[in-house]
Amino acid sequence: MPNVREVRTAAQANQEDVFFGQTVIVWARWSVIVAGIALVLWTSTSVSLLTQTMPFFLVLMAVNFFLHGRYVMGSPLNRVAVTVASVVDLVLITAIVVLWPGSHGLQNQFYVLYFPVVFAFALVFTRRIEVIYTVLAMLSYTAACVLTGTVPLDLGSDDKVLVMRLIVIAAMGFLGNYYFRIQRDRLLRASQGETKWASSTASRA
Amino acid sequence: MAVDSKVRQHLVSPDGKWFWDGVAEQWKPAPETTADRAVETPKVPPPPGQSARGLSSFAGSISAEDLAYGQTVLVWARWILIGTGLLLSFWAPKDLTMLQVQLAAIIALAFGNFYLHVQLLRGHPALDAVVYGASLGDICVVTALVLVQTGYASPVFIFYFAAIVGISVAFPTLMTAGYTAIVIGIYGIICLATAPPEDYPAVFTRLLMIAAVAVCGNLFARHEAQRRADAIRLHHELLDEIEQGAPSRPPIQARTQPAVPAS
């Protein structure tokens, strides 16, 4: 077989990661938006509450329309813009956990919004960036729980619940990025004409 | 005829929509033919010995090889579930019966996962039926833990997420949808039976996020399968180019632009 060089450069591969991965992040954000709008409509007890909270989600929806539109038109945003938008997602979810009327911090049940966002981010970016983002999400949630005074820090059942949730957030990031790296390895070998189960996969396992 | 087809394939762009007119020295729209479609979907030979237990008979573009690679994610997701479950079981246990159920379920899961992990380390991914059964076991274990901890109020439902992450990247779309529907259905019924009405928005959010994780994982897996198919096709084109010594080719960058993702 002739000696064939890799047809994609590392920079091209990174661009493609963002290109293909961006749609996953966009869909994860859609899920958060849909959940947020449904919750606002469902749980609002007064007109003022509804008119104060809904515009926030409408703005987020408009932003995601823009991002999704750019993607569909074949000109998705660059890595920095995607990262910034993902950090804004974390800010929004943390704000929901802290400020949602009726239940704050650990008692707020909308921490599950972190899961798809962290998972989608981990499917797109390299390990170092993913670790930073996942740790940021964990710190944000921990701070939201501690600052609202809903976690007593006495190693009791509330702390146990907090640790459980943090572990699952970390697991979302780890598993997503683990799969991302497996796919990079497979793509690299596919570019070199290898299509079979690789020993490198066994060693990864 | 075969030679003409090979030449045509050699001149077709990566997205299959253009061909290189060497006389006019420009790209022209390619008429869609059977040969073109064959170029778009190169056949990847399955690993030896796996054809009899592959998924290709009903799974579309997802092959048994995809399941084999996804198994590593499933195995690690299960180890996370087991490790966290053990840690939390010994952290401030309250009820003997609950602890017995938790430990029995977790240890059973650990034995099964150890078998699957050893198979992977030996380079022999487990049979499809075993992988599917193990994932169903994950769901059953989490459901059992949720039930013994009074349903909706149980915090362990979040382990459904870890299970669904592994399933979504390893299994074909239909299987992922099926497993996700099972989780949403079972957990939804448990919550509706045990949650107070004012907590229904939280139930809705949990179920929606489980579905969202499944969609994201499977969407990514499909995109990756398409990227690999493109990469293999490019590799074959490059080999043809080297063998034929064709001089008039577009710049390499023009052939490696991101392809249109799967819808």
Short mmCIF file of C-alpha atoms in Angstrom, two decimals:
data_model
loop_
_atom_site.label_atom_id
_atom_site.label_comp_id
_atom_site.label_asym_id
_atom_site.label_seq_id
_atom_site.Cartn_x
_atom_site.Cartn_y
_atom_site.Cartn_z
CA MET A 1 0.00 0.00 0.00
CA PRO A 2 1.35 3.45 -0.84
CA ASN A 3 2.43 5.69 1.99
CA VAL A 4 -0.50 8.10 2.47
CA ARG A 5 -0.28 11.23 4.55
CA GLU A 6 -3.13 12.47 6.75
CA VAL A 7 -5.47 14.63 4.64
CA ARG A 8 -6.74 16.69 7.60
CA THR A 9 -4.48 18.96 9.55
CA ALA A 10 -4.89 19.26 13.30
CA ALA A 11 -6.38 22.74 12.85
CA GLN A 12 -8.91 21.41 10.35
CA ALA A 13 -9.83 18.59 12.70
CA ASN A 14 -10.39 21.07 15.53
CA GLN A 15 -12.56 23.24 13.28
CA GLU A 16 -14.60 20.21 12.33
CA ASP A 17 -15.00 19.27 15.99
CA VAL A 18 -16.58 22.65 16.65
CA PHE A 19 -18.61 22.49 13.45
CA PHE A 20 -20.13 19.11 14.16
CA GLY A 21 -20.25 19.51 17.91
CA GLN A 22 -21.95 22.88 17.82
CA THR A 23 -25.25 21.32 16.86
CA VAL A 24 -25.16 19.18 19.99
CA ILE A 25 -24.66 22.25 22.16
CA VAL A 26 -27.44 24.08 20.32
CA TRP A 27 -29.85 21.20 20.91
CA ALA A 28 -28.87 20.97 24.56
CA ARG A 29 -29.61 24.68 24.88
CA TRP A 30 -32.97 24.19 23.18
CA SER A 31 -33.85 21.63 25.82
CA VAL A 32 -32.97 24.12 28.57
CA ILE A 33 -35.02 26.84 26.87
CA VAL A 34 -38.04 24.59 26.43
CA ALA A 35 -37.80 23.48 30.05
CA GLY A 36 -37.42 27.07 31.23
CA ILE A 37 -40.37 28.40 29.26
CA ALA A 38 -42.58 25.50 30.32
CA LEU A 39 -41.65 26.05 33.95
CA VAL A 40 -42.27 29.79 33.79
CA LEU A 41 -45.67 29.28 32.20
CA TRP A 42 -46.54 26.44 34.56
CA THR A 43 -45.43 27.87 37.88
CA SER A 44 -46.16 31.57 37.56
CA THR A 45 -48.57 32.74 40.22
CA SER A 46 -48.95 36.35 39.09
CA VAL A 47 -48.80 38.45 35.94
CA SER A 48 -45.82 40.40 37.20
CA LEU A 49 -43.80 37.26 37.83
CA LEU A 50 -44.53 35.97 34.37
CA THR A 51 -43.68 39.25 32.64
CA GLN A 52 -40.44 39.52 34.62
CA THR A 53 -39.11 36.04 33.90
CA MET A 54 -40.35 35.25 30.41
CA PRO A 55 -38.37 37.94 28.51
CA PHE A 56 -35.16 36.38 29.75
CA PHE A 57 -35.99 33.09 28.06
CA LEU A 58 -37.25 34.85 24.96
CA VAL A 59 -33.89 36.58 24.60
CA LEU A 60 -32.10 33.29 25.07
CA MET A 61 -34.38 31.76 22.46
CA ALA A 62 -33.55 34.51 20.00
CA VAL A 63 -29.84 33.98 20.60
CA ASN A 64 -30.19 30.26 19.99
CA PHE A 65 -32.24 30.90 16.86
CA PHE A 66 -29.31 32.97 15.63
CA LEU A 67 -26.75 30.29 16.53
CA HIS A 68 -28.85 27.51 15.00
CA GLY A 69 -29.47 29.59 11.89
CA ARG A 70 -25.76 30.25 11.45
CA TYR A 71 -25.11 26.55 11.77
CA VAL A 72 -27.77 25.57 9.26
CA MET A 73 -26.41 28.12 6.80
CA GLY A 74 -23.00 26.48 7.04
CA SER A 75 -21.23 29.30 8.89
CA PRO A 76 -21.20 28.29 12.54
CA LEU A 77 -19.56 30.43 15.19
CA ASN A 78 -15.96 29.99 16.22
CA ARG A 79 -14.62 28.23 19.28
CA VAL A 80 -14.51 31.33 21.48
CA ALA A 81 -18.11 32.31 20.76
CA VAL A 82 -19.32 28.78 21.43
CA THR A 83 -17.43 28.71 24.72
CA VAL A 84 -18.83 32.08 25.80
CA ALA A 85 -22.37 30.98 24.95
CA SER A 86 -21.86 27.81 26.98
CA VAL A 87 -20.61 29.79 29.97
CA VAL A 88 -23.73 31.97 29.68
CA ASP A 89 -25.76 28.75 29.90
CA LEU A 90 -24.08 27.95 33.21
CA VAL A 91 -24.81 31.45 34.50
CA LEU A 92 -28.46 31.12 33.54
CA ILE A 93 -28.89 27.72 35.18
CA THR A 94 -27.13 28.87 38.34
CA ALA A 95 -29.40 31.91 38.43
CA ILE A 96 -32.43 29.63 38.21
CA VAL A 97 -31.09 27.51 41.09
CA VAL A 98 -30.43 30.58 43.24
CA LEU A 99 -33.33 32.86 42.38
CA TRP A 100 -36.25 30.60 41.53
CA PRO A 101 -39.19 31.62 43.72
CA GLY A 102 -40.14 29.12 46.39
CA SER A 103 -37.04 26.95 46.47
CA HIS A 104 -33.39 27.91 46.44
CA GLY A 105 -30.07 26.15 46.35
CA LEU A 106 -30.12 22.48 47.26
CA GLN A 107 -33.92 22.42 47.49
CA ASN A 108 -34.29 23.70 43.95
CA GLN A 109 -35.01 20.78 41.63
CA PHE A 110 -33.82 22.40 38.42
CA TYR A 111 -30.16 21.52 38.87
CA VAL A 112 -30.79 18.76 36.29
CA LEU A 113 -30.48 21.49 33.64
CA TYR A 114 -26.71 21.30 34.20
CA PHE A 115 -26.53 17.73 32.91
CA PRO A 116 -27.24 18.11 29.17
CA VAL A 117 -25.27 21.36 28.97
CA VAL A 118 -22.12 19.88 30.52
CA PHE A 119 -22.49 16.67 28.52
CA ALA A 120 -22.89 18.52 25.20
CA PHE A 121 -19.90 20.74 25.93
CA ALA A 122 -17.76 17.70 26.72
CA LEU A 123 -18.58 16.20 23.32
CA VAL A 124 -17.06 19.17 21.51
CA PHE A 125 -13.93 20.39 23.25
CA THR A 126 -10.59 18.93 24.21
CA ARG A 127 -10.00 17.47 27.64
CA ARG A 128 -8.41 20.51 29.24
CA ILE A 129 -11.20 22.89 28.23
CA GLU A 130 -13.83 20.32 29.16
CA VAL A 131 -12.33 19.83 32.63
CA ILE A 132 -12.31 23.58 33.22
CA TYR A 133 -15.93 23.88 32.13
CA THR A 134 -17.07 20.90 34.21
CA VAL A 135 -15.26 22.19 37.30
CA LEU A 136 -16.82 25.60 36.68
CA ALA A 137 -20.27 24.01 36.61
CA MET A 138 -19.56 22.09 39.82
CA LEU A 139 -18.23 25.18 41.57
CA SER A 140 -21.21 27.22 40.40
CA TYR A 141 -23.67 24.71 41.79
CA THR A 142 -21.74 24.30 45.04
CA ALA A 143 -21.59 28.07 45.48
CA ALA A 144 -25.31 28.36 44.72
CA CYS A 145 -26.09 25.79 47.42
CA VAL A 146 -23.70 27.15 50.02
CA LEU A 147 -24.45 30.84 49.51
CA THR A 148 -28.19 30.26 49.81
CA GLY A 149 -27.60 28.53 53.14
CA THR A 150 -29.26 25.29 52.10
CA VAL A 151 -26.23 23.07 52.77
CA PRO A 152 -25.20 22.89 56.43
CA LEU A 153 -21.71 21.42 55.76
CA ASP A 154 -22.04 18.90 58.61
CA LEU A 155 -21.48 15.77 56.49
CA GLY A 156 -25.16 14.95 56.93
CA SER A 157 -27.74 13.84 54.39
CA ASP A 158 -27.87 17.22 52.65
CA ASP A 159 -24.14 17.12 52.04
CA LYS A 160 -24.54 13.60 50.76
CA VAL A 161 -27.14 14.73 48.25
CA LEU A 162 -24.92 17.60 47.13
CA VAL A 163 -21.94 15.28 46.63
CA MET A 164 -24.12 12.87 44.66
CA ARG A 165 -25.23 15.62 42.30
CA LEU A 166 -21.70 16.92 41.87
CA ILE A 167 -20.45 13.44 41.04
CA VAL A 168 -23.07 13.07 38.32
CA ILE A 169 -22.17 16.49 36.85
CA ALA A 170 -18.53 15.37 36.78
CA ALA A 171 -19.58 12.05 35.25
CA MET A 172 -21.43 13.86 32.45
CA GLY A 173 -18.24 15.76 31.58
CA PHE A 174 -15.95 12.76 31.91
CA LEU A 175 -18.11 10.34 29.90
CA GLY A 176 -18.81 12.87 27.17
CA ASN A 177 -15.17 13.76 26.72
CA TYR A 178 -14.09 10.13 26.99
CA TYR A 179 -16.36 9.30 24.06
CA PHE A 180 -15.14 12.39 22.22
CA ARG A 181 -11.53 11.17 22.49
CA ILE A 182 -12.48 7.67 21.36
CA GLN A 183 -14.12 9.20 18.30
CA ARG A 184 -11.06 11.37 17.55
CA ASP A 185 -8.94 8.24 17.64
CA ARG A 186 -11.34 6.39 15.34
CA LEU A 187 -11.52 9.31 12.92
CA LEU A 188 -7.76 9.55 12.77
CA ARG A 189 -7.45 5.87 11.99
CA ALA A 190 -10.29 6.04 9.46
CA SER A 191 -8.39 8.83 7.71
CA GLN A 192 -5.46 6.45 7.48
CA GLY A 193 -7.59 3.68 6.04
CA GLU A 194 -7.93 1.55 9.17
CA THR A 195 -11.46 0.36 9.87
CA LYS A 196 -11.06 -2.44 12.38
CA TRP A 197 -11.30 -2.62 16.14
CA ALA A 198 -8.02 -1.22 17.39
CA SER A 199 -5.85 -2.46 20.20
CA SER A 200 -5.67 1.17 21.31
CA THR A 201 -9.35 0.97 22.21
CA ALA A 202 -8.72 -2.03 24.41
CA SER A 203 -5.95 -0.17 26.16
CA ARG A 204 -8.24 2.85 26.63
CA ALA A 205 -10.83 0.62 28.27
CA MET B 1 -17.92 0.57 -17.73
CA ALA B 2 -16.13 -0.29 -14.50
CA VAL B 3 -13.15 1.82 -15.51
CA ASP B 4 -15.44 4.76 -16.36
CA SER B 5 -17.14 4.43 -12.99
CA LYS B 6 -13.80 4.42 -11.20
CA VAL B 7 -12.69 7.52 -13.06
CA ARG B 8 -15.95 9.25 -12.23
CA GLN B 9 -15.57 8.42 -8.55
CA HIS B 10 -12.09 9.77 -8.64
CA LEU B 11 -13.35 13.10 -9.97
CA VAL B 12 -16.31 13.51 -7.62
CA SER B 13 -16.08 16.03 -4.77
CA PRO B 14 -16.26 14.83 -1.15
CA ASP B 15 -19.91 15.81 -0.82
CA GLY B 16 -20.75 13.98 -4.04
CA LYS B 17 -22.46 17.01 -5.57
CA TRP B 18 -19.68 18.14 -7.94
CA PHE B 19 -17.28 16.57 -10.38
CA TRP B 20 -14.07 17.95 -11.81
CA ASP B 21 -14.29 18.68 -15.54
CA GLY B 22 -10.67 18.38 -16.60
CA VAL B 23 -11.31 19.88 -20.07
CA ALA B 24 -13.03 23.02 -18.80
CA GLU B 25 -10.90 22.94 -15.62
CA GLN B 26 -13.80 23.70 -13.35
CA TRP B 27 -16.22 21.99 -10.95
CA LYS B 28 -19.62 21.10 -12.41
CA PRO B 29 -22.76 19.71 -10.75
CA ALA B 30 -22.63 15.95 -10.67
CA PRO B 31 -25.67 14.03 -11.92
CA GLU B 32 -26.79 11.68 -9.15
CA THR B 33 -26.24 8.10 -10.16
CA THR B 34 -26.05 4.79 -8.43
CA ALA B 35 -22.30 4.98 -8.59
CA ASP B 36 -22.35 8.35 -6.86
CA ARG B 37 -24.50 7.03 -4.09
CA ALA B 38 -22.11 4.14 -3.67
CA VAL B 39 -19.30 6.65 -3.19
CA GLU B 40 -21.24 8.46 -0.49
CA THR B 41 -21.69 5.37 1.64
CA PRO B 42 -18.54 3.29 1.60
CA LYS B 43 -18.90 -0.14 3.05
CA VAL B 44 -16.78 -0.69 6.11
CA PRO B 45 -15.96 -4.34 6.66
CA PRO B 46 -16.96 -5.52 10.14
CA PRO B 47 -14.31 -6.94 12.44
CA PRO B 48 -13.66 -10.63 11.84
CA GLY B 49 -16.09 -12.91 13.57
CA GLN B 50 -18.62 -10.20 14.28
CA SER B 51 -20.81 -10.31 11.21
CA ALA B 52 -23.11 -12.93 12.72
CA ARG B 53 -23.90 -10.80 15.73
CA GLY B 54 -23.79 -7.38 14.13
CA LEU B 55 -26.49 -4.77 14.20
CA SER B 56 -26.35 -3.87 10.55
CA SER B 57 -29.44 -5.90 9.81
CA PHE B 58 -31.67 -3.37 11.50
CA ALA B 59 -29.58 -0.50 12.72
CA GLY B 60 -28.93 1.48 9.57
CA SER B 61 -25.60 3.30 9.60
CA ILE B 62 -24.67 2.23 13.12
CA SER B 63 -22.58 -0.95 13.03
CA ALA B 64 -21.60 -3.57 15.54
CA GLU B 65 -18.23 -1.83 15.65
CA ASP B 66 -19.93 1.34 16.92
CA LEU B 67 -21.49 -0.69 19.70
CA ALA B 68 -18.10 -2.17 20.54
CA TYR B 69 -16.53 1.28 20.87
CA GLY B 70 -19.51 2.60 22.79
CA GLN B 71 -19.19 -0.29 25.23
CA THR B 72 -16.19 1.35 26.86
CA VAL B 73 -18.35 4.38 27.68
CA LEU B 74 -21.09 2.12 29.00
CA VAL B 75 -18.64 0.24 31.18
CA TRP B 76 -17.16 3.41 32.65
CA ALA B 77 -20.63 4.90 33.20
CA ARG B 78 -21.53 1.77 35.11
CA TRP B 79 -18.35 1.92 37.22
CA ILE B 80 -19.26 5.50 38.13
CA LEU B 81 -22.71 4.32 39.13
CA ILE B 82 -21.24 1.48 41.20
CA GLY B 83 -18.54 3.58 42.89
CA THR B 84 -20.87 6.42 43.73
CA GLY B 85 -23.54 4.01 44.90
CA LEU B 86 -21.14 2.26 47.27
CA LEU B 87 -19.81 5.55 48.64
CA LEU B 88 -23.27 6.91 49.27
CA SER B 89 -24.57 3.64 50.72
CA PHE B 90 -22.02 3.81 53.53
CA TRP B 91 -22.56 7.54 54.05
CA ALA B 92 -25.10 7.94 56.87
CA PRO B 93 -27.18 4.80 56.25
CA LYS B 94 -30.60 4.91 57.89
CA ASP B 95 -32.51 1.74 57.16
CA LEU B 96 -31.19 -1.83 57.19
CA THR B 97 -33.53 -3.15 54.49
CA MET B 98 -32.71 -0.27 52.19
CA LEU B 99 -28.99 -0.77 52.71
CA GLN B 100 -29.31 -4.50 52.01
CA VAL B 101 -31.17 -3.86 48.74
CA GLN B 102 -28.67 -1.18 47.71
CA LEU B 103 -25.59 -3.28 48.39
CA ALA B 104 -27.02 -6.42 46.77
CA ALA B 105 -27.95 -4.53 43.62
CA ILE B 106 -24.65 -2.67 43.41
CA ILE B 107 -22.52 -5.77 43.97
CA ALA B 108 -24.46 -7.71 41.33
CA LEU B 109 -23.92 -4.84 38.94
CA ALA B 110 -20.20 -4.77 39.79
CA PHE B 111 -19.77 -8.47 38.95
CA GLY B 112 -21.51 -8.04 35.62
CA ASN B 113 -19.50 -4.96 34.79
CA PHE B 114 -16.26 -6.67 35.71
CA TYR B 115 -17.04 -9.38 33.15
CA LEU B 116 -17.77 -6.80 30.45
CA HIS B 117 -14.64 -4.82 31.28
CA VAL B 118 -12.44 -7.92 31.12
CA GLN B 119 -13.90 -8.73 27.72
CA LEU B 120 -12.99 -5.26 26.50
CA LEU B 121 -9.47 -5.47 27.92
CA ARG B 122 -8.98 -8.75 26.09
CA GLY B 123 -10.12 -7.10 22.87
CA HIS B 124 -13.31 -9.16 22.63
CA PRO B 125 -16.37 -6.93 23.00
CA ALA B 126 -19.30 -8.80 24.51
CA LEU B 127 -22.24 -10.09 22.51
CA ASP B 128 -24.82 -7.50 21.58
CA ALA B 129 -27.50 -9.24 23.62
CA VAL B 130 -25.29 -9.13 26.71
CA VAL B 131 -24.66 -5.40 26.27
CA TYR B 132 -28.35 -4.69 25.81
CA GLY B 133 -29.20 -6.84 28.80
CA ALA B 134 -26.60 -5.10 30.97
CA SER B 135 -28.01 -1.69 30.09
CA LEU B 136 -31.47 -2.90 30.94
CA GLY B 137 -29.97 -4.12 34.23
CA ASP B 138 -28.63 -0.61 34.92
CA ILE B 139 -32.10 0.83 34.48
CA CYS B 140 -33.64 -1.85 36.68
CA VAL B 141 -31.11 -1.26 39.47
CA VAL B 142 -31.63 2.51 39.47
CA THR B 143 -35.39 1.99 39.39
CA ALA B 144 -35.20 -0.43 42.32
CA LEU B 145 -33.18 2.11 44.32
CA VAL B 146 -35.67 4.85 43.46
CA LEU B 147 -38.57 2.65 44.55
CA VAL B 148 -37.08 1.67 47.91
CA GLN B 149 -36.38 5.35 48.58
CA THR B 150 -40.00 6.46 48.18
CA GLY B 151 -39.99 7.30 44.48
CA TYR B 152 -39.96 10.95 43.56
CA ALA B 153 -38.14 12.04 46.72
CA SER B 154 -35.23 9.70 46.02
CA PRO B 155 -32.11 11.57 44.93
CA VAL B 156 -30.63 8.56 43.13
CA PHE B 157 -32.73 9.10 40.01
CA ILE B 158 -29.81 11.15 38.67
CA PHE B 159 -28.01 7.88 37.93
CA TYR B 160 -30.47 7.44 35.07
CA PHE B 161 -28.47 10.18 33.37
CA ALA B 162 -25.21 8.25 33.54
CA ALA B 163 -26.93 5.16 32.14
CA ILE B 164 -28.58 7.11 29.32
CA VAL B 165 -25.29 8.80 28.36
CA GLY B 166 -23.69 5.43 27.71
CA ILE B 167 -26.72 4.10 25.87
CA SER B 168 -27.08 7.17 23.66
CA VAL B 169 -23.55 7.03 22.29
CA ALA B 170 -23.31 3.25 21.96
CA PHE B 171 -26.68 2.16 20.62
CA PRO B 172 -28.43 2.87 17.32
CA THR B 173 -31.03 5.62 17.28
CA LEU B 174 -34.01 3.30 17.49
CA MET B 175 -32.56 1.40 20.43
CA THR B 176 -31.62 4.64 22.17
CA ALA B 177 -35.15 5.93 21.68
CA GLY B 178 -36.54 2.68 23.04
CA TYR B 179 -34.38 2.66 26.16
CA THR B 180 -35.01 6.34 26.79
CA ALA B 181 -38.75 5.82 26.41
CA ILE B 182 -38.59 2.97 28.93
CA VAL B 183 -36.76 5.16 31.45
CA ILE B 184 -39.06 8.12 30.94
CA GLY B 185 -42.14 5.92 31.08
CA ILE B 186 -41.18 4.01 34.21
CA TYR B 187 -39.77 6.96 36.10
CA GLY B 188 -42.64 9.19 34.98
CA ILE B 189 -45.19 6.74 36.34
CA ILE B 190 -43.27 6.41 39.63
CA CYS B 191 -43.12 10.19 40.01
CA LEU B 192 -46.76 10.76 39.13
CA ALA B 193 -47.69 8.19 41.76
CA THR B 194 -45.44 9.56 44.50
CA ALA B 195 -44.93 13.28 43.87
CA PRO B 196 -47.24 16.02 45.14
CA PRO B 197 -48.94 17.98 42.33
CA GLU B 198 -46.95 21.13 43.06
CA ASP B 199 -43.77 19.20 42.15
CA TYR B 200 -44.98 18.16 38.71
CA PRO B 201 -42.93 20.91 37.03
CA ALA B 202 -39.81 19.38 38.57
CA VAL B 203 -40.88 15.95 37.32
CA PHE B 204 -41.38 17.39 33.85
CA THR B 205 -37.91 18.96 33.94
CA ARG B 206 -36.25 15.71 35.00
CA LEU B 207 -37.91 13.73 32.23
CA LEU B 208 -37.15 16.38 29.62
CA MET B 209 -33.47 16.48 30.61
CA ILE B 210 -33.19 12.68 30.38
CA ALA B 211 -34.54 12.93 26.84
CA ALA B 212 -32.22 15.84 26.05
CA VAL B 213 -29.12 13.91 27.10
CA ALA B 214 -30.20 10.97 24.94
CA VAL B 215 -30.76 13.21 21.92
CA CYS B 216 -27.41 14.99 22.31
CA GLY B 217 -25.43 11.77 22.69
CA ASN B 218 -27.05 10.00 19.78
CA LEU B 219 -26.86 13.05 17.53
CA PHE B 220 -23.14 13.28 18.18
CA ALA B 221 -22.64 9.56 17.54
CA ARG B 222 -24.43 9.86 14.18
CA HIS B 223 -22.33 12.84 13.16
CA GLU B 224 -19.18 10.97 14.05
CA ALA B 225 -20.26 7.96 11.99
CA GLN B 226 -20.75 10.26 9.02
CA ARG B 227 -17.38 11.92 9.53
CA ARG B 228 -15.66 8.55 9.59
CA ALA B 229 -17.42 7.53 6.38
CA ASP B 230 -16.20 10.78 4.77
CA ALA B 231 -12.67 10.20 6.02
CA ILE B 232 -12.60 6.66 4.65
CA ARG B 233 -13.91 7.88 1.30
CA LEU B 234 -11.26 10.59 1.18
CA HIS B 235 -8.63 8.01 1.96
CA HIS B 236 -9.81 5.82 -0.90
CA GLU B 237 -9.86 8.78 -3.25
CA LEU B 238 -6.33 9.64 -2.27
CA LEU B 239 -5.22 6.08 -2.91
CA ASP B 240 -6.89 6.19 -6.34
CA GLU B 241 -5.18 9.48 -7.03
CA ILE B 242 -1.78 8.06 -6.17
CA GLU B 243 -2.36 4.93 -8.22
CA GLN B 244 -3.61 6.86 -11.24
CA GLY B 245 -1.20 9.76 -10.92
CA ALA B 246 -3.96 12.24 -11.71
CA PRO B 247 -2.45 15.73 -11.97
CA SER B 248 -5.52 17.95 -11.98
CA ARG B 249 -7.01 17.95 -8.50
CA PRO B 250 -8.36 20.80 -6.44
CA PRO B 251 -6.39 21.95 -3.38
CA ILE B 252 -6.48 19.48 -0.52
CA GLN B 253 -8.32 22.01 1.68
CA ALA B 254 -11.21 22.10 -0.78
CA ARG B 255 -11.69 18.37 -0.35
CA THR B 256 -11.60 18.33 3.42
CA GLN B 257 -14.16 20.96 4.31
CA PRO B 258 -16.68 19.86 6.92
CA ALA B 259 -19.45 17.87 5.29
CA VAL B 260 -23.10 18.62 5.83
CA PRO B 261 -24.04 16.97 9.12
CA ALA B 262 -26.73 14.34 9.49
CA SER B 263 -30.15 15.84 10.02
#
